């Protein structure tokens, strides 16, 4: 449980880097969820909560992209290196393997 708690906070710091408002909101939400469930004794419920927390960490790490307003009608996306993937070239007629 503690390992996952720390992992969520590390992911939060990486995903919301340079955004104090989002960093604080995510910190409060993570702490609140763990605090609300700290007295849980059912092993089944604990495993379910750990699965949810693990899924949240994966979604944060793989799906969230920061954006910055530069003008009233422009937004600049700031993707992290782990989100960038190589594009597969498009082929009109794919070859069979």
Short mmCIF file of N, CA, C and O in Angstrom, two decimals:
data_model
loop_
_atom_site.label_atom_id
_atom_site.label_comp_id
_atom_site.label_asym_id
_atom_site.label_seq_id
_atom_site.Cartn_x
_atom_site.Cartn_y
_atom_site.Cartn_z
N UNK A 1 0.83 -1.19 0.00
CA UNK A 1 0.00 0.00 0.00
C UNK A 1 0.88 1.25 0.00
O UNK A 1 0.65 2.17 -0.78
N UNK A 2 1.88 1.28 0.86
CA UNK A 2 2.77 2.44 0.94
C UNK A 2 3.55 2.62 -0.36
O UNK A 2 3.75 3.74 -0.82
N UNK A 3 3.97 1.52 -0.97
CA UNK A 3 4.71 1.59 -2.23
C UNK A 3 3.84 2.24 -3.32
O UNK A 3 4.31 3.09 -4.07
N UNK A 4 2.57 1.86 -3.40
CA UNK A 4 1.66 2.43 -4.38
C UNK A 4 1.36 3.90 -4.08
O UNK A 4 1.28 4.73 -4.98
N UNK A 5 1.23 4.23 -2.81
CA UNK A 5 1.02 5.62 -2.38
C UNK A 5 2.19 6.49 -2.85
O UNK A 5 1.98 7.56 -3.44
N UNK A 6 3.40 6.03 -2.63
CA UNK A 6 4.58 6.79 -3.06
C UNK A 6 4.67 6.87 -4.58
O UNK A 6 5.03 7.91 -5.13
N UNK A 7 4.33 5.79 -5.27
CA UNK A 7 4.36 5.77 -6.73
C UNK A 7 3.37 6.79 -7.30
O UNK A 7 3.68 7.52 -8.24
N UNK A 8 2.18 6.86 -6.72
CA UNK A 8 1.19 7.84 -7.17
C UNK A 8 1.71 9.27 -7.00
O UNK A 8 1.53 10.11 -7.88
N UNK A 9 2.36 9.54 -5.88
CA UNK A 9 2.90 10.88 -5.66
C UNK A 9 4.06 11.19 -6.61
O UNK A 9 4.17 12.32 -7.10
N UNK A 10 4.90 10.22 -6.91
CA UNK A 10 5.98 10.45 -7.88
C UNK A 10 5.40 10.73 -9.27
O UNK A 10 5.85 11.63 -9.98
N UNK A 11 4.40 9.96 -9.64
CA UNK A 11 3.76 10.15 -10.94
C UNK A 11 3.08 11.52 -10.99
O UNK A 11 3.19 12.23 -11.99
N UNK A 12 2.43 11.90 -9.91
CA UNK A 12 1.78 13.21 -9.82
C UNK A 12 2.79 14.33 -10.04
O UNK A 12 2.55 15.26 -10.81
N UNK A 13 3.96 14.23 -9.39
CA UNK A 13 4.98 15.27 -9.54
C UNK A 13 5.50 15.34 -10.97
O UNK A 13 5.79 16.42 -11.48
N UNK A 14 5.62 14.21 -11.63
CA UNK A 14 6.12 14.19 -13.00
C UNK A 14 5.07 14.70 -13.99
O UNK A 14 5.37 15.51 -14.87
N UNK A 15 3.84 14.25 -13.83
CA UNK A 15 2.77 14.60 -14.78
C UNK A 15 2.39 16.07 -14.69
O UNK A 15 2.17 16.72 -15.71
N UNK A 16 2.32 16.60 -13.48
CA UNK A 16 1.87 17.98 -13.29
C UNK A 16 3.02 18.93 -12.97
O UNK A 16 2.81 19.98 -12.34
N UNK A 17 4.21 18.61 -13.43
CA UNK A 17 5.38 19.44 -13.17
C UNK A 17 5.11 20.88 -13.62
O UNK A 17 4.53 21.12 -14.67
N UNK A 18 5.53 21.85 -12.82
CA UNK A 18 5.39 23.28 -13.11
C UNK A 18 3.94 23.77 -13.08
O UNK A 18 3.64 24.84 -13.60
N UNK A 19 3.03 23.00 -12.50
CA UNK A 19 1.63 23.43 -12.37
C UNK A 19 1.23 23.28 -10.91
O UNK A 19 0.72 22.24 -10.49
N UNK A 20 1.48 24.32 -10.13
CA UNK A 20 1.28 24.26 -8.67
C UNK A 20 -0.15 23.91 -8.30
O UNK A 20 -0.38 23.14 -7.37
N UNK A 21 -1.11 24.46 -9.02
CA UNK A 21 -2.52 24.22 -8.70
C UNK A 21 -2.88 22.74 -8.90
O UNK A 21 -3.52 22.12 -8.05
N UNK A 22 -2.48 22.17 -10.02
CA UNK A 22 -2.77 20.76 -10.30
C UNK A 22 -1.99 19.83 -9.36
O UNK A 22 -2.52 18.81 -8.92
N UNK A 23 -0.74 20.20 -9.05
CA UNK A 23 0.05 19.40 -8.11
C UNK A 23 -0.63 19.32 -6.75
O UNK A 23 -0.74 18.24 -6.15
N UNK A 24 -1.10 20.46 -6.27
CA UNK A 24 -1.75 20.49 -4.96
C UNK A 24 -3.08 19.75 -4.98
O UNK A 24 -3.39 19.00 -4.05
N UNK A 25 -3.86 19.92 -6.03
CA UNK A 25 -5.16 19.23 -6.12
C UNK A 25 -4.96 17.72 -6.17
O UNK A 25 -5.68 16.97 -5.49
N UNK A 26 -3.99 17.26 -6.94
CA UNK A 26 -3.72 15.83 -7.03
C UNK A 26 -3.20 15.29 -5.70
O UNK A 26 -3.58 14.20 -5.27
N UNK A 27 -2.33 16.05 -5.04
CA UNK A 27 -1.82 15.64 -3.73
C UNK A 27 -2.95 15.47 -2.73
O UNK A 27 -3.04 14.46 -2.02
N UNK A 28 -3.84 16.45 -2.70
CA UNK A 28 -4.97 16.37 -1.76
C UNK A 28 -5.88 15.19 -2.07
O UNK A 28 -6.33 14.49 -1.15
N UNK A 29 -6.14 14.94 -3.35
CA UNK A 29 -7.03 13.83 -3.72
C UNK A 29 -6.41 12.47 -3.38
O UNK A 29 -7.09 11.60 -2.84
N UNK A 30 -5.13 12.30 -3.66
CA UNK A 30 -4.45 11.04 -3.33
C UNK A 30 -4.49 10.81 -1.82
O UNK A 30 -4.87 9.74 -1.35
N UNK A 31 -4.09 11.84 -1.07
CA UNK A 31 -4.07 11.71 0.39
C UNK A 31 -5.47 11.45 0.94
O UNK A 31 -5.64 10.62 1.84
N UNK A 32 -6.47 12.13 0.42
CA UNK A 32 -7.85 11.96 0.88
C UNK A 32 -8.34 10.53 0.64
O UNK A 32 -8.94 9.92 1.53
N UNK A 33 -8.09 10.00 -0.56
CA UNK A 33 -8.56 8.65 -0.87
C UNK A 33 -7.89 7.60 0.02
O UNK A 33 -8.54 6.68 0.51
N UNK A 34 -6.58 7.74 0.24
CA UNK A 34 -5.89 6.78 1.11
C UNK A 34 -6.35 6.94 2.56
O UNK A 34 -6.52 5.96 3.27
N UNK A 35 -6.56 8.18 3.00
CA UNK A 35 -7.01 8.44 4.37
C UNK A 35 -8.41 7.89 4.59
O UNK A 35 -8.69 7.29 5.64
N UNK A 36 -9.29 8.05 3.62
CA UNK A 36 -10.67 7.57 3.76
C UNK A 36 -10.74 6.05 3.86
O UNK A 36 -11.70 5.52 4.40
N UNK A 37 -9.77 5.36 3.33
CA UNK A 37 -9.81 3.89 3.30
C UNK A 37 -8.75 3.24 4.19
O UNK A 37 -8.53 2.04 4.09
N UNK A 38 -8.13 4.01 5.07
CA UNK A 38 -7.04 3.44 5.87
C UNK A 38 -7.50 2.42 6.90
O UNK A 38 -6.73 1.57 7.32
N UNK A 39 -8.77 2.47 7.31
CA UNK A 39 -9.27 1.52 8.31
C UNK A 39 -9.90 0.29 7.68
O UNK A 39 -10.48 -0.54 8.39
N UNK A 40 -9.78 0.15 6.38
CA UNK A 40 -10.37 -1.00 5.68
C UNK A 40 -9.64 -2.28 6.10
O UNK A 40 -8.42 -2.33 6.14
N UNK A 41 -10.40 -3.31 6.44
CA UNK A 41 -9.81 -4.57 6.90
C UNK A 41 -10.09 -5.73 5.95
O UNK A 41 -9.40 -6.75 6.02
N UNK A 42 -11.08 -5.60 5.10
CA UNK A 42 -11.43 -6.66 4.17
C UNK A 42 -10.35 -6.79 3.10
O UNK A 42 -10.06 -5.84 2.37
N UNK A 43 -9.74 -7.97 3.03
CA UNK A 43 -8.67 -8.19 2.06
C UNK A 43 -9.18 -8.01 0.63
O UNK A 43 -8.48 -7.46 -0.22
N UNK A 44 -10.39 -8.45 0.37
CA UNK A 44 -10.98 -8.32 -0.97
C UNK A 44 -11.14 -6.84 -1.34
O UNK A 44 -10.80 -6.42 -2.44
N UNK A 45 -11.65 -6.05 -0.42
CA UNK A 45 -11.85 -4.61 -0.66
C UNK A 45 -10.50 -3.90 -0.81
O UNK A 45 -10.35 -3.02 -1.67
N UNK A 46 -9.50 -4.28 -0.01
CA UNK A 46 -8.17 -3.68 -0.10
C UNK A 46 -7.57 -3.97 -1.47
O UNK A 46 -7.02 -3.07 -2.12
N UNK A 47 -7.68 -5.21 -1.93
CA UNK A 47 -7.15 -5.56 -3.26
C UNK A 47 -7.85 -4.78 -4.36
O UNK A 47 -7.22 -4.35 -5.33
N UNK A 48 -9.16 -4.59 -4.23
CA UNK A 48 -9.92 -3.81 -5.21
C UNK A 48 -9.45 -2.35 -5.22
O UNK A 48 -9.26 -1.76 -6.28
N UNK A 49 -9.25 -1.77 -4.04
CA UNK A 49 -8.78 -0.38 -3.95
C UNK A 49 -7.36 -0.23 -4.51
O UNK A 49 -7.05 0.77 -5.17
N UNK A 50 -6.51 -1.22 -4.25
CA UNK A 50 -5.16 -1.17 -4.80
C UNK A 50 -5.17 -1.27 -6.32
O UNK A 50 -4.39 -0.60 -7.00
N UNK A 51 -6.07 -2.07 -6.87
CA UNK A 51 -6.21 -2.19 -8.32
C UNK A 51 -6.66 -0.86 -8.92
O UNK A 51 -6.12 -0.41 -9.93
N UNK A 52 -7.61 -0.20 -8.27
CA UNK A 52 -8.09 1.11 -8.74
C UNK A 52 -6.95 2.12 -8.70
O UNK A 52 -6.73 2.86 -9.67
N UNK A 53 -6.19 2.15 -7.61
CA UNK A 53 -5.08 3.10 -7.48
C UNK A 53 -4.01 2.82 -8.53
O UNK A 53 -3.45 3.76 -9.12
N UNK A 54 -3.74 1.57 -8.79
CA UNK A 54 -2.76 1.21 -9.81
C UNK A 54 -3.24 1.65 -11.20
O UNK A 54 -2.46 2.17 -11.99
N UNK A 55 -4.52 1.46 -11.48
CA UNK A 55 -5.09 1.89 -12.76
C UNK A 55 -5.01 3.41 -12.91
O UNK A 55 -4.71 3.92 -13.99
N UNK A 56 -5.27 4.13 -11.83
CA UNK A 56 -5.19 5.60 -11.86
C UNK A 56 -3.77 6.04 -12.18
O UNK A 56 -3.55 6.94 -12.99
N UNK A 57 -2.79 5.38 -11.58
CA UNK A 57 -1.39 5.72 -11.84
C UNK A 57 -1.05 5.51 -13.31
O UNK A 57 -0.41 6.36 -13.93
N UNK A 58 -1.50 4.41 -13.89
CA UNK A 58 -1.23 4.13 -15.30
C UNK A 58 -1.90 5.17 -16.19
O UNK A 58 -1.29 5.68 -17.14
N UNK A 59 -3.13 5.53 -15.89
CA UNK A 59 -3.85 6.52 -16.69
C UNK A 59 -3.15 7.88 -16.61
O UNK A 59 -2.96 8.55 -17.62
N UNK A 60 -2.75 8.27 -15.41
CA UNK A 60 -2.03 9.54 -15.26
C UNK A 60 -0.75 9.53 -16.08
O UNK A 60 -0.45 10.49 -16.79
N UNK A 61 -0.01 8.46 -15.97
CA UNK A 61 1.30 8.38 -16.63
C UNK A 61 1.19 8.30 -18.14
O UNK A 61 2.03 8.84 -18.86
N UNK A 62 0.15 7.66 -18.65
CA UNK A 62 0.08 7.41 -20.09
C UNK A 62 -0.91 8.30 -20.84
O UNK A 62 -0.87 8.33 -22.07
N UNK A 63 -1.79 9.02 -20.16
CA UNK A 63 -2.85 9.74 -20.86
C UNK A 63 -2.89 11.24 -20.64
O UNK A 63 -3.53 11.94 -21.41
N UNK A 64 -2.28 11.73 -19.58
CA UNK A 64 -2.39 13.16 -19.26
C UNK A 64 -1.27 13.94 -19.92
O UNK A 64 -0.10 13.58 -19.83
N UNK A 65 -1.66 15.01 -20.61
CA UNK A 65 -0.70 15.90 -21.25
C UNK A 65 -0.96 17.31 -20.73
O UNK A 65 -2.10 17.75 -20.69
N UNK A 66 0.10 18.01 -20.34
CA UNK A 66 -0.05 19.39 -19.88
C UNK A 66 -0.27 20.31 -21.07
O UNK A 66 0.25 20.10 -22.16
N UNK A 67 -1.05 21.36 -20.83
CA UNK A 67 -1.30 22.38 -21.85
C UNK A 67 -1.16 23.75 -21.20
O UNK A 67 -1.50 23.94 -20.04
N UNK A 68 -0.62 24.71 -21.98
CA UNK A 68 -0.42 26.07 -21.48
C UNK A 68 -1.10 27.04 -22.43
O UNK A 68 -0.91 26.96 -23.64
N UNK A 69 -1.91 27.94 -21.88
CA UNK A 69 -2.53 28.99 -22.69
C UNK A 69 -1.46 30.02 -23.05
O UNK A 69 -0.79 30.57 -22.18
N UNK A 70 -1.27 30.26 -24.34
CA UNK A 70 -0.29 31.26 -24.77
C UNK A 70 -0.98 32.55 -25.20
O UNK A 70 -0.44 33.62 -25.02
N UNK A 71 -2.14 32.45 -25.79
CA UNK A 71 -2.96 33.59 -26.18
C UNK A 71 -4.39 33.28 -25.76
O UNK A 71 -4.66 32.23 -25.19
N UNK A 72 -5.28 34.18 -26.07
CA UNK A 72 -6.67 33.95 -25.71
C UNK A 72 -7.27 32.76 -26.48
O UNK A 72 -8.21 32.15 -26.02
N UNK A 73 -6.70 32.45 -27.65
CA UNK A 73 -7.24 31.36 -28.44
C UNK A 73 -6.21 30.30 -28.82
O UNK A 73 -6.44 29.52 -29.74
N UNK A 74 -5.09 30.26 -28.10
CA UNK A 74 -4.06 29.27 -28.42
C UNK A 74 -3.62 28.52 -27.17
O UNK A 74 -3.49 29.09 -26.10
N UNK A 75 -3.37 27.24 -27.38
CA UNK A 75 -2.89 26.37 -26.30
C UNK A 75 -1.69 25.60 -26.83
O UNK A 75 -1.72 25.07 -27.94
N UNK A 76 -0.63 25.52 -26.03
CA UNK A 76 0.55 24.75 -26.38
C UNK A 76 0.57 23.49 -25.52
O UNK A 76 0.49 23.56 -24.29
N UNK A 77 0.66 22.34 -26.18
CA UNK A 77 0.74 21.06 -25.46
C UNK A 77 2.19 20.77 -25.11
O UNK A 77 3.09 21.02 -25.92
N UNK A 78 2.40 20.23 -23.92
CA UNK A 78 3.74 19.90 -23.45
C UNK A 78 3.77 18.40 -23.13
O UNK A 78 3.56 18.00 -21.98
N UNK A 79 4.02 17.56 -24.13
CA UNK A 79 4.05 16.11 -23.87
C UNK A 79 5.35 15.71 -23.17
O UNK A 79 6.39 16.30 -23.37
N UNK A 80 5.24 14.67 -22.35
CA UNK A 80 6.44 14.12 -21.70
C UNK A 80 7.06 13.09 -22.64
O UNK A 80 6.41 12.56 -23.53
N UNK A 81 8.34 12.82 -22.44
CA UNK A 81 9.05 11.88 -23.33
C UNK A 81 8.42 10.49 -23.34
O UNK A 81 8.39 9.83 -24.36
N UNK A 82 7.90 10.04 -22.18
CA UNK A 82 7.32 8.69 -22.14
C UNK A 82 5.98 8.61 -22.88
O UNK A 82 5.48 7.53 -23.13
N UNK A 83 5.39 9.75 -23.25
CA UNK A 83 4.16 9.73 -24.03
C UNK A 83 4.42 9.71 -25.53
O UNK A 83 3.57 9.30 -26.31
N UNK A 84 5.60 10.18 -25.92
CA UNK A 84 5.92 10.23 -27.35
C UNK A 84 6.23 8.83 -27.87
O UNK A 84 6.96 8.08 -27.25
N UNK A 85 5.66 8.53 -29.02
CA UNK A 85 5.87 7.22 -29.62
C UNK A 85 6.27 7.42 -31.07
O UNK A 85 5.93 8.41 -31.70
N UNK A 86 6.99 6.45 -31.60
CA UNK A 86 7.35 6.51 -33.02
C UNK A 86 6.10 6.24 -33.85
O UNK A 86 5.31 5.35 -33.54
N UNK A 87 5.94 7.03 -34.90
CA UNK A 87 4.83 6.81 -35.82
C UNK A 87 5.15 5.66 -36.74
O UNK A 87 6.26 5.51 -37.21
N UNK A 88 4.13 4.87 -37.02
CA UNK A 88 4.28 3.81 -38.00
C UNK A 88 3.90 4.39 -39.35
O UNK A 88 2.82 4.98 -39.49
N UNK A 89 4.75 4.25 -40.35
CA UNK A 89 4.41 4.84 -41.66
C UNK A 89 3.18 4.18 -42.25
O UNK A 89 2.96 2.99 -42.10
N UNK A 90 2.40 5.00 -42.92
CA UNK A 90 1.19 4.50 -43.58
C UNK A 90 1.56 3.84 -44.91
O UNK A 90 2.35 4.37 -45.68
N UNK A 91 0.98 2.71 -45.16
CA UNK A 91 1.20 1.99 -46.43
C UNK A 91 -0.14 1.80 -47.13
O UNK A 91 -1.09 1.30 -46.53
N UNK A 92 -0.20 2.20 -48.40
CA UNK A 92 -1.45 1.99 -49.17
C UNK A 92 -1.76 0.51 -49.32
O UNK A 92 -2.90 0.10 -49.21
N UNK A 93 -0.72 -0.27 -49.58
CA UNK A 93 -0.91 -1.70 -49.76
C UNK A 93 0.03 -2.43 -48.79
O UNK A 93 1.20 -2.64 -49.08
N UNK A 94 -0.51 -2.80 -47.63
CA UNK A 94 0.34 -3.49 -46.66
C UNK A 94 0.83 -4.83 -47.19
O UNK A 94 0.14 -5.50 -47.94
N UNK A 95 2.03 -5.19 -46.81
CA UNK A 95 2.59 -6.46 -47.24
C UNK A 95 2.25 -7.53 -46.21
O UNK A 95 2.15 -7.26 -45.02
N UNK A 96 2.10 -8.74 -46.69
CA UNK A 96 1.81 -9.85 -45.79
C UNK A 96 3.12 -10.38 -45.22
O UNK A 96 4.13 -10.43 -45.91
N UNK A 97 3.08 -10.79 -44.00
CA UNK A 97 4.29 -11.35 -43.36
C UNK A 97 4.30 -12.83 -43.47
O UNK A 97 3.36 -13.52 -43.48
#
